[in-house]
Coordinates of C-alpha atoms and ligand atoms in Angstrom, one line a residue:
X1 CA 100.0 -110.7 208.2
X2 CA 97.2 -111.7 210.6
X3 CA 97.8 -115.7 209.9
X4 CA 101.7 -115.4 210.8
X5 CA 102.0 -112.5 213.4
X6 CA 98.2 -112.6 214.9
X7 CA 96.4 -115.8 214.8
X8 CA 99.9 -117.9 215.3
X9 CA 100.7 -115.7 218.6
X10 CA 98.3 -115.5 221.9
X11 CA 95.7 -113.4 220.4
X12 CA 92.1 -115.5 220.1
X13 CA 89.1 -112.9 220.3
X14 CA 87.9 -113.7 217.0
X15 CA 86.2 -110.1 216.5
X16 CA 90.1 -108.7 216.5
X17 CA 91.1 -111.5 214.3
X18 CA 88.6 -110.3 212.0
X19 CA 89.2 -107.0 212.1
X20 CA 92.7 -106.7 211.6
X21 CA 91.9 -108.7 208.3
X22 CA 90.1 -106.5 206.7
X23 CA 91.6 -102.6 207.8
X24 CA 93.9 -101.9 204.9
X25 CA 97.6 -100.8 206.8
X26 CA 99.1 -100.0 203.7
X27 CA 96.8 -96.8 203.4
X28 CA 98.1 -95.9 206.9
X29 CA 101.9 -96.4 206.1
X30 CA 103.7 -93.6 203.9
X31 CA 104.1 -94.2 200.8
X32 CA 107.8 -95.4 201.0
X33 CA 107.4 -97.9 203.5
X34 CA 104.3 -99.3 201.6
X35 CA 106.4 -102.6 200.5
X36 CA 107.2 -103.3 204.3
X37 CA 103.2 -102.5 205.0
X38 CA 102.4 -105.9 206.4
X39 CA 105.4 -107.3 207.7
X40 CA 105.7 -107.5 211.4
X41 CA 107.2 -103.7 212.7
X42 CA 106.9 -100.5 213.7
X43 CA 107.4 -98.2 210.7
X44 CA 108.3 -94.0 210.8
X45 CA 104.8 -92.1 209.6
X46 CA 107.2 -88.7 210.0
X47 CA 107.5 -86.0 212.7
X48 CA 109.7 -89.1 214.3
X49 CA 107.0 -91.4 215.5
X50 CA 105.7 -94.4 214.1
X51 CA 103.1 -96.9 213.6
X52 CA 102.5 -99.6 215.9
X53 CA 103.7 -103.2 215.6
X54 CA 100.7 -105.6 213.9
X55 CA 100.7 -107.7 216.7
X56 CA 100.9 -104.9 219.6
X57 CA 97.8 -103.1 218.1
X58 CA 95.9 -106.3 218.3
X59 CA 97.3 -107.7 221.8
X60 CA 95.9 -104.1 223.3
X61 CA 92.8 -104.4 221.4
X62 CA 92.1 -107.8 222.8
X63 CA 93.4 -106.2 226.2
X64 CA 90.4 -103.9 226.2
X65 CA 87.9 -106.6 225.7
X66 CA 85.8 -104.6 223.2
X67 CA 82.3 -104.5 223.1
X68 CA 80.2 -103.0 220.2
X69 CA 78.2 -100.3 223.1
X70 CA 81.9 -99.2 224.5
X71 CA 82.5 -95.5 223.9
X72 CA 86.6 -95.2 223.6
X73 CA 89.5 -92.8 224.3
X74 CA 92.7 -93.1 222.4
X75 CA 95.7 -91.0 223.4
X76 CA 98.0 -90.7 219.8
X77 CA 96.6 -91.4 217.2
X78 CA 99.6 -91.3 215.1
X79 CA 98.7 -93.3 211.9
X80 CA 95.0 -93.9 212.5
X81 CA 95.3 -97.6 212.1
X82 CA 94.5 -98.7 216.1
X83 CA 91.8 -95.7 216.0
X84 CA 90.4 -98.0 212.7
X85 CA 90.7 -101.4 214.5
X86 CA 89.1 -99.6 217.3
X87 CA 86.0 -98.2 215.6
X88 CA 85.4 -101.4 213.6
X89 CA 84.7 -102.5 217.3
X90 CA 83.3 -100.3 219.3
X91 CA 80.6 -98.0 219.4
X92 CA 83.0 -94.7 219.3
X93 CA 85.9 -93.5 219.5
X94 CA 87.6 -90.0 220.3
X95 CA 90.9 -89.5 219.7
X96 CA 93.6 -87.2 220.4
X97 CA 97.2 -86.6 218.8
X98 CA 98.9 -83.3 219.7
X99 CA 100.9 -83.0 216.2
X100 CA 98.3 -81.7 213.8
X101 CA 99.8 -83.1 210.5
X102 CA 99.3 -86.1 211.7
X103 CA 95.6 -85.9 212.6
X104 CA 95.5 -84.4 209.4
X105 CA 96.9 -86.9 207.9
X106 CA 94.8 -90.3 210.0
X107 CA 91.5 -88.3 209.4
X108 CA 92.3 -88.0 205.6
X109 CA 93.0 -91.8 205.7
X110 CA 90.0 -92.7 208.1
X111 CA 87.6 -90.6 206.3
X112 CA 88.3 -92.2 202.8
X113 CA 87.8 -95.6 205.0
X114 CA 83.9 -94.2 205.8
X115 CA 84.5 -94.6 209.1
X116 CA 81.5 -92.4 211.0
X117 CA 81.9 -92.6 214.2
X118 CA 85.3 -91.2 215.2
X119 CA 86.0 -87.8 216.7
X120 CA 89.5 -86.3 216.4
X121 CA 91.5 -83.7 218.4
X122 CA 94.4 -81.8 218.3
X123 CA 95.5 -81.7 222.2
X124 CA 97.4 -82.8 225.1
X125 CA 96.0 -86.3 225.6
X126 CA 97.2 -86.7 228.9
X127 CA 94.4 -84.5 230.0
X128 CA 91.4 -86.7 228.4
X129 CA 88.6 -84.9 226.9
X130 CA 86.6 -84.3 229.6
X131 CA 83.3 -83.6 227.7
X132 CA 83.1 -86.6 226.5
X133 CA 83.8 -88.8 229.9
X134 CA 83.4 -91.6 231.0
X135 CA 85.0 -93.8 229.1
X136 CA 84.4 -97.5 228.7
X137 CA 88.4 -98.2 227.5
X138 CA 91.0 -95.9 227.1
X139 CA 93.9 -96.7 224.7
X140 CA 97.2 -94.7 225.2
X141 CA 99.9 -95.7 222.7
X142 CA 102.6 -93.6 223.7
X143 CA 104.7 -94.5 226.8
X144 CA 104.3 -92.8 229.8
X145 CA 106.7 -92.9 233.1
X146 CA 102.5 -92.8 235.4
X147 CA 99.0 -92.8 234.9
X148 CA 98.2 -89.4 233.7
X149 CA 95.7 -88.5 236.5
X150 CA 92.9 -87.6 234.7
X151 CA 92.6 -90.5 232.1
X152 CA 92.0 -92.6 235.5
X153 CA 89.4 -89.6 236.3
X154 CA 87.6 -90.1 232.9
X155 CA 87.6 -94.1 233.4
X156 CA 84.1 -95.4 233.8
X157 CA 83.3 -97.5 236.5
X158 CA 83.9 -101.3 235.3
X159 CA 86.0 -99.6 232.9
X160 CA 89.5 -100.8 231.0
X161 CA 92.4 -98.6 230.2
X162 CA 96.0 -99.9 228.6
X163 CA 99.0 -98.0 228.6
X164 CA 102.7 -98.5 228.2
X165 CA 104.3 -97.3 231.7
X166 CA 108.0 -96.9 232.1
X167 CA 111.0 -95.1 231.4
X168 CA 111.0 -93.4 228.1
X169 CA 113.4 -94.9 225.8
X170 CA 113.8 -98.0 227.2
X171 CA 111.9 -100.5 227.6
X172 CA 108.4 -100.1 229.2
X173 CA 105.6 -102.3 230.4
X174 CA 101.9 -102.6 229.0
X175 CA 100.1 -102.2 231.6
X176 CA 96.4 -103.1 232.3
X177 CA 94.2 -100.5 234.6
X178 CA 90.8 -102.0 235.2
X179 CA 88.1 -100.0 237.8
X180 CA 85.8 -101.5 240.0
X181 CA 83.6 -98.9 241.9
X182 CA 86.8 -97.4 244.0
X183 CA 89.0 -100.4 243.5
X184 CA 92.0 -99.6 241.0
X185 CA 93.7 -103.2 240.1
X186 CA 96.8 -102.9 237.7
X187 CA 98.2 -105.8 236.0
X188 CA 102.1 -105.7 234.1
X189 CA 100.9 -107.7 230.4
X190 CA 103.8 -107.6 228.3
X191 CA 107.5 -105.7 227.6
X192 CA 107.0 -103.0 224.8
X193 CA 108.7 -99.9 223.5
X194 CA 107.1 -97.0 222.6
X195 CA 107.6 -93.2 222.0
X196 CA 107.1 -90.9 224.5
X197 CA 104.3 -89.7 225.6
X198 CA 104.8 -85.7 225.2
X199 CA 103.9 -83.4 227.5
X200 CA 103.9 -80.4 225.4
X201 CA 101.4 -77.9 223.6
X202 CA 100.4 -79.0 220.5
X203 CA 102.3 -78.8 217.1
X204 CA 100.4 -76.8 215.0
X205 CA 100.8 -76.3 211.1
X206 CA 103.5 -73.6 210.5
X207 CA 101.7 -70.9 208.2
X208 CA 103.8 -70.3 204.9
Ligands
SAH301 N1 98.6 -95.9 217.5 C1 99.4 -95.1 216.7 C2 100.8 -95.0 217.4 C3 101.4 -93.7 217.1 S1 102.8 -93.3 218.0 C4 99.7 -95.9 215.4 O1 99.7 -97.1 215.4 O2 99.8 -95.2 214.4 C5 102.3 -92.4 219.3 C6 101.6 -91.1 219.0 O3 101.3 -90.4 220.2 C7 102.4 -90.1 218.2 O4 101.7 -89.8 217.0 C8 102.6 -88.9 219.1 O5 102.6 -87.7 218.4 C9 101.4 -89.0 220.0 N2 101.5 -88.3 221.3 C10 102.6 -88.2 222.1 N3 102.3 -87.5 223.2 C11 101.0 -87.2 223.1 C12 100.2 -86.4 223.9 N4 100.6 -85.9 225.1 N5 98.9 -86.3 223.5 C13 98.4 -86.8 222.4 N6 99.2 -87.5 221.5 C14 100.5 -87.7 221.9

């Protein structure tokens, strides 16, 4: 996977490279898409969303320009594979998904992996989680049609953020936030479709 749809393509930080070697995605796929685990798609994890591309989760990894002190937001987790990728990487990582088999689901996943330093929530990610801000990067892997406000709020000066921004259901743009003291600069990286980014309460588990 990484030699045909990473290293082949424009991505060259070599801690990604690395990374995206060694975190399994065929734990984070279901079970009946595990043949198509490594091939070079989106896949349905259920509750219609899906799992990011190979090559998209390591494009806005190397987008972020990791380092092993950052402390990072992720808004939907879905899966949990960009939350692993992330955490491989950086110092932390706190992420939010606001369909709670899901979470349930990634952290089941992630915890079998070992992984210690991720926090999970069940929330609206739009809002952030303030307690926890600043943040050094913020991840948001569901398309949005602005910045959600207070994600730019909890951005840390110096900081990185990447989002898809666009109309939902088309087409949408990655776009790259970075802050310098009071200066916002935004840059258009690459053409991507993702779900929507939700803007209701969170899915809890029906009780049977
Ligand atoms: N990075 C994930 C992508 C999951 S798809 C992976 O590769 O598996 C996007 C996820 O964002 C979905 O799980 C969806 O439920 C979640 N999502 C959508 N709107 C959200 C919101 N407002 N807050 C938190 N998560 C949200």
């Amino acid at each position: 996977m990484v030699d045909t749809q990473i290293s082949n393509r424009d991505i060259r930080e070599p801690n990604v490279i690395q990374v995206m070697k060694i975190i399994p995605r065929d734990r984070f796929v279901l079970e009946k898409h595990r043949a198509l685990a490594f091939s070079d798609q989106a896949l349905p994890i259920g509750e219609n969303q899906t799992i990011s591309q190979p090559y998209v989760v390591a494009f806005m990894t190397q987008a972020l320009k990791l380092k092993p002190s950052d402390k990072v937001l992720e808004v939907g987790t879905g899966s949990g594979y960009q939350t692993a990728v992330l955490a491989s990487i950086a110092k932390s990582v706190y992420t939010i998904e606001v369909i709670q088999p899901l979470l349930d689901r990634a952290w089941s996943v992630l915890s079998s992996l070992n992984f210690s330093n991720i926090h999970i929530k069940c929330s609206d990610g739009r809002l952030g989680w303030k307690e926890h801000a600043p943040f050094d990067k913020i991840i948001v892997t569901a398309a949005s049609e602005d910045i959600p406000p207070s994600l730019l709020d909890q951005l840390a000066d110096n900081g990185k953020m990447i989002i898809p921004i666009g109309q939902q259901h088309w087409s949408q743009d990655l776009v790259l936030i970075s802050r310098q003291g009071k200066r916002i600069i935004k840059e258009k990286l690459l053409p991507v479709r993702f779900v929507p980014l939700v803007k209701e309460t969170p899915k809890k588990h029906k009780k049977r």
